[in-house]
Tab-separated table of N, CA and C in Angstrom:
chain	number	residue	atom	x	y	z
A	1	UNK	N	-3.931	8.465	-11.703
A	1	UNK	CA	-3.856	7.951	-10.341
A	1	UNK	C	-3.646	6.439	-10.402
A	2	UNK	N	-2.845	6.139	-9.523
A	2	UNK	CA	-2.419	4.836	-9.616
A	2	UNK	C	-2.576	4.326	-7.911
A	3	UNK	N	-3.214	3.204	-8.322
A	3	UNK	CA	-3.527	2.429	-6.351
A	3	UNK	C	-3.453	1.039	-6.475
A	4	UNK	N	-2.368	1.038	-5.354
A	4	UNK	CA	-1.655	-0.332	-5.359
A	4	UNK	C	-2.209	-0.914	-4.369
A	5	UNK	N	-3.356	-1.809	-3.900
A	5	UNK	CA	-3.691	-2.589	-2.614
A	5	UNK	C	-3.852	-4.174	-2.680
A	6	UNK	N	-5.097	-4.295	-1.875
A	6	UNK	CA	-5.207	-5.850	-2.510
A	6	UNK	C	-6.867	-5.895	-2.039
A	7	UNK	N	-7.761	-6.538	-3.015
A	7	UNK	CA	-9.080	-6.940	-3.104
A	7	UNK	C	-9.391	-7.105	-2.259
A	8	UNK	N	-8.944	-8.245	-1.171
A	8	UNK	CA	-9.853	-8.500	-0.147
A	8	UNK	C	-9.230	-7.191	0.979
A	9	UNK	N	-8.644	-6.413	1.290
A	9	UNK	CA	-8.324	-5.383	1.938
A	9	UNK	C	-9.529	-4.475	2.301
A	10	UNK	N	-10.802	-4.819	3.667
A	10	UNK	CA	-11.576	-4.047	4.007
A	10	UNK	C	-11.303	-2.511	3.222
A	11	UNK	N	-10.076	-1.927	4.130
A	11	UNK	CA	-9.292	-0.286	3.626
A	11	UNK	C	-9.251	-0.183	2.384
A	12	UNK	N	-8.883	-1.017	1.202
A	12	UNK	CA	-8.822	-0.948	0.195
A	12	UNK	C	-9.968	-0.918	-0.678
A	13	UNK	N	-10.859	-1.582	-0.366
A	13	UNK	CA	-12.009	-2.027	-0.629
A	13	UNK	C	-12.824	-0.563	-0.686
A	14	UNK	N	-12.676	0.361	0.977
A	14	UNK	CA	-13.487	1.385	0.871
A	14	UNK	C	-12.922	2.274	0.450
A	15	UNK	N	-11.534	2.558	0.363
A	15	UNK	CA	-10.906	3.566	-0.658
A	15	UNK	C	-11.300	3.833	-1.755
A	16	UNK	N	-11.233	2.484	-2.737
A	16	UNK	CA	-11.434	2.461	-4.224
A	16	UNK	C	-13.322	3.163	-4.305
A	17	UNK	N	-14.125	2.680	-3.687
A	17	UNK	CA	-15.760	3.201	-2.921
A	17	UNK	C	-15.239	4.346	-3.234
A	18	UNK	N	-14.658	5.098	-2.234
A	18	UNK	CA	-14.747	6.447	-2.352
A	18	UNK	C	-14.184	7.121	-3.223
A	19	UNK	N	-13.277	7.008	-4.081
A	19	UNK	CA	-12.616	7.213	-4.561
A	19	UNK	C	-13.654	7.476	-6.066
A	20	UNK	N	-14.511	6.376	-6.668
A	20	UNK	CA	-15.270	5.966	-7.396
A	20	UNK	C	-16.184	6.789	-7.267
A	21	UNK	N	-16.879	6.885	-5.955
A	21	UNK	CA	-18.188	8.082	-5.919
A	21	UNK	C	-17.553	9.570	-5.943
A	22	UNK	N	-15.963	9.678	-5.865
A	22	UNK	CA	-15.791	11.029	-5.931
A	22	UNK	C	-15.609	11.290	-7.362
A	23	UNK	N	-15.543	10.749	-8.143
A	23	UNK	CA	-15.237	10.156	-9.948
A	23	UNK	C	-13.897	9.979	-10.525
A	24	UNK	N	-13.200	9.425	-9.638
A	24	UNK	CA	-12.089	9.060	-9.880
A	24	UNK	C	-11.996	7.562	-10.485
A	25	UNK	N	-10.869	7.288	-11.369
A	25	UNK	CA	-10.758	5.958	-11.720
A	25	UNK	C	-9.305	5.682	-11.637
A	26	UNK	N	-8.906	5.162	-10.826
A	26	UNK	CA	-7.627	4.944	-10.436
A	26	UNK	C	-6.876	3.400	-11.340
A	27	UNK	N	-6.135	3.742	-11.606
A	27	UNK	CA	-5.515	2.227	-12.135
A	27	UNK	C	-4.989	1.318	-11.224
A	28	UNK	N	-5.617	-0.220	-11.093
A	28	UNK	CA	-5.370	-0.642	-9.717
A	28	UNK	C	-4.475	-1.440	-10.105
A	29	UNK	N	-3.689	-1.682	-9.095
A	29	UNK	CA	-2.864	-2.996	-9.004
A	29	UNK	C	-2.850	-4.043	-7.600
A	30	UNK	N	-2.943	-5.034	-7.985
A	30	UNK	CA	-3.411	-6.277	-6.704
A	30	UNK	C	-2.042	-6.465	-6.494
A	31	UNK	N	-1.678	-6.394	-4.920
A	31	UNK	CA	-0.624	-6.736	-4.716
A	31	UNK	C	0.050	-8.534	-4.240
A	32	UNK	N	-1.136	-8.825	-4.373
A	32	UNK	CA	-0.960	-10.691	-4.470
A	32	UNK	C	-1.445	-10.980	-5.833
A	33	UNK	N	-2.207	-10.708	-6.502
A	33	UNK	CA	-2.251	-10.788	-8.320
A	33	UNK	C	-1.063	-10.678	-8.840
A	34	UNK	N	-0.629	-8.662	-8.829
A	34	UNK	CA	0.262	-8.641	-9.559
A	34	UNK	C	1.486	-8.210	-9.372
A	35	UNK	N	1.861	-8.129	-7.824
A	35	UNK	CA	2.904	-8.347	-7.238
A	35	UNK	C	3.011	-6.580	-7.083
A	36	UNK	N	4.476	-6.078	-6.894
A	36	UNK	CA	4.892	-4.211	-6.834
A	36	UNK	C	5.799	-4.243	-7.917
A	37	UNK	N	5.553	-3.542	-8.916
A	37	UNK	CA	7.014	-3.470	-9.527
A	37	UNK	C	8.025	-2.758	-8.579
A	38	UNK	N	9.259	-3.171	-9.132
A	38	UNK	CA	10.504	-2.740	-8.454
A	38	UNK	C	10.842	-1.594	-8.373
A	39	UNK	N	10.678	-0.721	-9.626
A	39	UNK	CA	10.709	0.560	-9.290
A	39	UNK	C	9.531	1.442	-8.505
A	40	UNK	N	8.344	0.760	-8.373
A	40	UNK	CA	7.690	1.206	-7.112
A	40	UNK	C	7.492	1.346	-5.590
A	41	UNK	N	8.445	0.028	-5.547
A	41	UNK	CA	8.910	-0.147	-4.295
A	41	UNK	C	9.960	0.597	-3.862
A	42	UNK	N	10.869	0.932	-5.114
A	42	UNK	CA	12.107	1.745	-4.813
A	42	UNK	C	11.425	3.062	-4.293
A	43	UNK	N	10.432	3.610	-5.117
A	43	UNK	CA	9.767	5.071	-4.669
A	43	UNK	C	9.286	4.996	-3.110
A	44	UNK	N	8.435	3.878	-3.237
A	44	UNK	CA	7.526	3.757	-2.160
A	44	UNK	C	8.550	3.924	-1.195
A	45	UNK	N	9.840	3.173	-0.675
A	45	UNK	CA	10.445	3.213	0.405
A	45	UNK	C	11.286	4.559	0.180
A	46	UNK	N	11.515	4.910	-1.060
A	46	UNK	CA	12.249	6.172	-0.473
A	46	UNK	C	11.851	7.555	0.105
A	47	UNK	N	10.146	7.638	-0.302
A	47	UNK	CA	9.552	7.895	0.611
A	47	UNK	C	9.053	7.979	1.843
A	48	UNK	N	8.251	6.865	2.441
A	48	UNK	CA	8.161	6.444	3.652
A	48	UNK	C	9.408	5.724	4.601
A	49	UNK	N	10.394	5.212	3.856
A	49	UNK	CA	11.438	4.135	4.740
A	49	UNK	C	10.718	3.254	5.192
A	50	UNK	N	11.146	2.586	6.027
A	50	UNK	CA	10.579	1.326	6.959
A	50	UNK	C	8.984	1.345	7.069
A	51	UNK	N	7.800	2.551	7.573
A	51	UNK	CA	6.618	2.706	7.184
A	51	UNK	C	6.312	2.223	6.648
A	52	UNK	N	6.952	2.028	5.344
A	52	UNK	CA	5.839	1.286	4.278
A	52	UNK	C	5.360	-0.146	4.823
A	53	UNK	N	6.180	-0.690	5.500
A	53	UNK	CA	5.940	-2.084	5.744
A	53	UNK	C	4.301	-2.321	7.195
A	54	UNK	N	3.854	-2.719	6.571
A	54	UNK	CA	2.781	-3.008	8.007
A	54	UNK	C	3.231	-3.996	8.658
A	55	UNK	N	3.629	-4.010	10.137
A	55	UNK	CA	3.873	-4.941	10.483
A	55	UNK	C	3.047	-5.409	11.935
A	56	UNK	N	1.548	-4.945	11.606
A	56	UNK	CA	0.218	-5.297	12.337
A	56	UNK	C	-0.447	-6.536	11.262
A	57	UNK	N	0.395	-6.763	9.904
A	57	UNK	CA	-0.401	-7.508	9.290
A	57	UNK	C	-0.547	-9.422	9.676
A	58	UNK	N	-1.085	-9.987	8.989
A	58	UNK	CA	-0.841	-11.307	9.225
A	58	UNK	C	0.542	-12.162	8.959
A	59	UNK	N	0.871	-11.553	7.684
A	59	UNK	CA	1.644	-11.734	7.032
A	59	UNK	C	2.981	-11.341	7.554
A	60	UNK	N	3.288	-10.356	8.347
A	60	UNK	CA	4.232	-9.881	9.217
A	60	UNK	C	4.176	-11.276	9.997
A	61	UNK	N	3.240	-11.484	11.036
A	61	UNK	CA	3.426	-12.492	11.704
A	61	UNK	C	3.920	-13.411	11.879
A	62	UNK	N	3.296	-14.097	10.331
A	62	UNK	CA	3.909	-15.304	10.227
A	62	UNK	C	5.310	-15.165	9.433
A	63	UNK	N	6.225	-14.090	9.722
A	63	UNK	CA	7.194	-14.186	9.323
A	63	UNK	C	8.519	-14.664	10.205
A	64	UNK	N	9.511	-15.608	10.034
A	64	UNK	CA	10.412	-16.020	11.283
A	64	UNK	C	11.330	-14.451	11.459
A	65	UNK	N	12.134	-14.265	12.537
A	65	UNK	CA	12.720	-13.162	13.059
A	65	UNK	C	13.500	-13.091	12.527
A	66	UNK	N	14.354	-14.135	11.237
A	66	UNK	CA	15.543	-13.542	10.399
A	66	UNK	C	15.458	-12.603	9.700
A	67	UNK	N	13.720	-13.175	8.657
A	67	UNK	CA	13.319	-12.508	8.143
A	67	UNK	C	12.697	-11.150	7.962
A	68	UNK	N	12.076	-11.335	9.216
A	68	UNK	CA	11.556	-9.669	9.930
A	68	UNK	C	12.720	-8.490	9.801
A	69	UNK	N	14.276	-9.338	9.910
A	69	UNK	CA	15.151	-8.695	9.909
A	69	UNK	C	15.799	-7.850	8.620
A	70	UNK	N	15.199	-8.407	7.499
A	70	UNK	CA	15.204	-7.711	5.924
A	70	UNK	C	15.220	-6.148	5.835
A	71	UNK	N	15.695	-6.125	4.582
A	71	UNK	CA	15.352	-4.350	4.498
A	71	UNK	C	13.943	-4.362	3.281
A	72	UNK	N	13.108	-2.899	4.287
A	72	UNK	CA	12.255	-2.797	3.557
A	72	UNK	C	12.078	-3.261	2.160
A	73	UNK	N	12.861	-3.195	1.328
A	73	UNK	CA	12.706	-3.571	-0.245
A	73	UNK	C	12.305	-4.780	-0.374
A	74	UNK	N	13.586	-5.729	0.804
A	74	UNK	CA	13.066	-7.213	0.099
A	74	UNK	C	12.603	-7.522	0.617
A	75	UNK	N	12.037	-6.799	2.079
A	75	UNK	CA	10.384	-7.363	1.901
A	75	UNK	C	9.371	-7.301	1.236
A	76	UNK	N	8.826	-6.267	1.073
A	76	UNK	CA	8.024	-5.726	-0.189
A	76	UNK	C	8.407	-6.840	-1.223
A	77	UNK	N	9.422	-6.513	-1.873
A	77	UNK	CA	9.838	-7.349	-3.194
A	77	UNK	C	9.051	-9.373	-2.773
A	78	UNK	N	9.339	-9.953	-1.719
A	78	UNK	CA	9.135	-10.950	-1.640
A	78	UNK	C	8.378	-11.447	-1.295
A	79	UNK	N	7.597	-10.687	0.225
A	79	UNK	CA	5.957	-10.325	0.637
A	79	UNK	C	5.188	-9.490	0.466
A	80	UNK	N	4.979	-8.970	-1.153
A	80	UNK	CA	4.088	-8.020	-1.502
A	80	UNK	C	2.530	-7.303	-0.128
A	81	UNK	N	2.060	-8.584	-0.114
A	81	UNK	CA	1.332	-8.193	0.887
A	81	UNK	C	1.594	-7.749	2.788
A	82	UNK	N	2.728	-7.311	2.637
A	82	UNK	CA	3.289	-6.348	3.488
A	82	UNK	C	3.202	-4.781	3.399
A	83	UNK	N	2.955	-4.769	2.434
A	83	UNK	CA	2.943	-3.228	2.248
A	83	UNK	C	1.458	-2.568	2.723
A	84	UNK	N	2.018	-1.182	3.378
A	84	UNK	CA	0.784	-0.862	4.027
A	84	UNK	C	-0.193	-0.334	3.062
A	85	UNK	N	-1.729	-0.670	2.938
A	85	UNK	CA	-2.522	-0.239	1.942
A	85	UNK	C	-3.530	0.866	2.507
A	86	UNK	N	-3.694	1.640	1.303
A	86	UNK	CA	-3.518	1.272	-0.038
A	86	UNK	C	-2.382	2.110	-0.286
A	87	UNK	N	-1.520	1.976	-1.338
A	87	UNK	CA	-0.307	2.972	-1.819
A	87	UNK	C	-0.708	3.725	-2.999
A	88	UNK	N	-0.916	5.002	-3.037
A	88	UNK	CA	-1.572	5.921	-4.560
A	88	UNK	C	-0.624	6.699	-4.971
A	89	UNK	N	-0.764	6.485	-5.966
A	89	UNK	CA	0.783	7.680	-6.681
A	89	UNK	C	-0.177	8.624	-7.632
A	90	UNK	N	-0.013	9.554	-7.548
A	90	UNK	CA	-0.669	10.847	-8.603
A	90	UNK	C	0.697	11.473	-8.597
A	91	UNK	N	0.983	11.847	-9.987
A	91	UNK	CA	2.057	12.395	-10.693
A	91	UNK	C	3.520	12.184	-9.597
A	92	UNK	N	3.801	11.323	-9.435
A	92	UNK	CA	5.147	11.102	-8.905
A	92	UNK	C	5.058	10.882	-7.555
A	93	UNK	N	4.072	11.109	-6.802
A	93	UNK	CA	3.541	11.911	-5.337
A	93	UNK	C	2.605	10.731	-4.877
A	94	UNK	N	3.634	9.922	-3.390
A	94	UNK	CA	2.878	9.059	-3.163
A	94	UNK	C	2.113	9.442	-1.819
A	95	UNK	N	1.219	8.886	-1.432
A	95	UNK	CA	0.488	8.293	-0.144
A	95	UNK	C	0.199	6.958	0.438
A	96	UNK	N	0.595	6.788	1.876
A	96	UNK	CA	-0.127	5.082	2.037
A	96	UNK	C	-0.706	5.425	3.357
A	97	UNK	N	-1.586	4.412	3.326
A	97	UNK	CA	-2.887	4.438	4.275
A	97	UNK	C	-4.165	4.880	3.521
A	98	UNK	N	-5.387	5.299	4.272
A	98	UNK	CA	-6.628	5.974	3.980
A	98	UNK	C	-7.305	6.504	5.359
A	99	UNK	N	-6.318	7.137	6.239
A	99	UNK	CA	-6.500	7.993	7.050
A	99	UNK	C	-6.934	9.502	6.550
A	100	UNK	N	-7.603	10.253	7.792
A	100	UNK	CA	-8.148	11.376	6.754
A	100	UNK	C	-7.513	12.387	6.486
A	101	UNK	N	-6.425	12.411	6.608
A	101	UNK	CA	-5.227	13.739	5.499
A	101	UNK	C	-5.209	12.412	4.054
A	102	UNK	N	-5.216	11.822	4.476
A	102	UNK	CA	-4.927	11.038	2.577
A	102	UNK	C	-6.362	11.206	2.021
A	103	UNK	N	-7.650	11.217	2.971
A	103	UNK	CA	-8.900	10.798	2.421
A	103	UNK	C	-8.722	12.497	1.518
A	104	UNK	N	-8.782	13.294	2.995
A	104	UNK	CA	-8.801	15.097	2.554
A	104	UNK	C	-8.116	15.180	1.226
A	105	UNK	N	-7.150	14.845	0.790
A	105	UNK	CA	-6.056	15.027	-0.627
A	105	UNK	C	-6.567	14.338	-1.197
A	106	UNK	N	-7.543	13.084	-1.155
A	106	UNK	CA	-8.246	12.562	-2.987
A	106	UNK	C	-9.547	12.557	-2.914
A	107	UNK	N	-10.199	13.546	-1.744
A	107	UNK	CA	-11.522	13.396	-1.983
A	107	UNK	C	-12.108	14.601	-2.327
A	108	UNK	N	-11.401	15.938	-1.236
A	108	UNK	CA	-11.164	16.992	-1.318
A	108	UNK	C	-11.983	17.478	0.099
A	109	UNK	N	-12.325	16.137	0.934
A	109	UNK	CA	-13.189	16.468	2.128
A	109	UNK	C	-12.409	16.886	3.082
């Protein structure tokens, strides 16, 4: 299992929690540490499309309207912390958020 969020991310924060008391150990990646690799982003959007991007975040905000105008990738690629968290990949097979159909599929609740 692989989970891509970021530390200070309340959601992220209680994911990895639960995730931990269910005995999972996920391999994390900080997405302002250590950025998305490229071929994750490629998955991530060809999955979700445009979704992936949160654009309730701060970081959306303070973005000017050219930029807003990007395609998913290079946003991601350039504002990592755009991406909606947390993103988990188990065997090829992603999820984003920690709503409870994602909680139900890694908790088993």
């Amino acid at each position: 299992m692989r989970f891509i969020g970021l530390k200070s991310c309340d959601t992220c924060r209680k994911a990895l929690k639960s995730l931990a008391d269910a005995g999972q150990s996920p391999e994390v990646t900080d997405v302002r540490a250590d950025g998305i690799p490229a071929a994750d982003i490629a998955a991530i959007i060809s999955t979700f499309g445009d979704k992936a991007v949160n654009r309730a975040s701060t970081t959306w905000r303070g973005l000017s309207d050219a930029e807003k105008e990007a395609d998913p990738a290079t946003l991601l690629a350039t504002h990592p912390t755009l991406l909606k968290r947390p993103a988990i990949e188990v065997e090829g097979e992603w999820t984003i958020g920690w709503k409870a159909d994602v909680q139900a599929k890694y908790l088993g609740a």
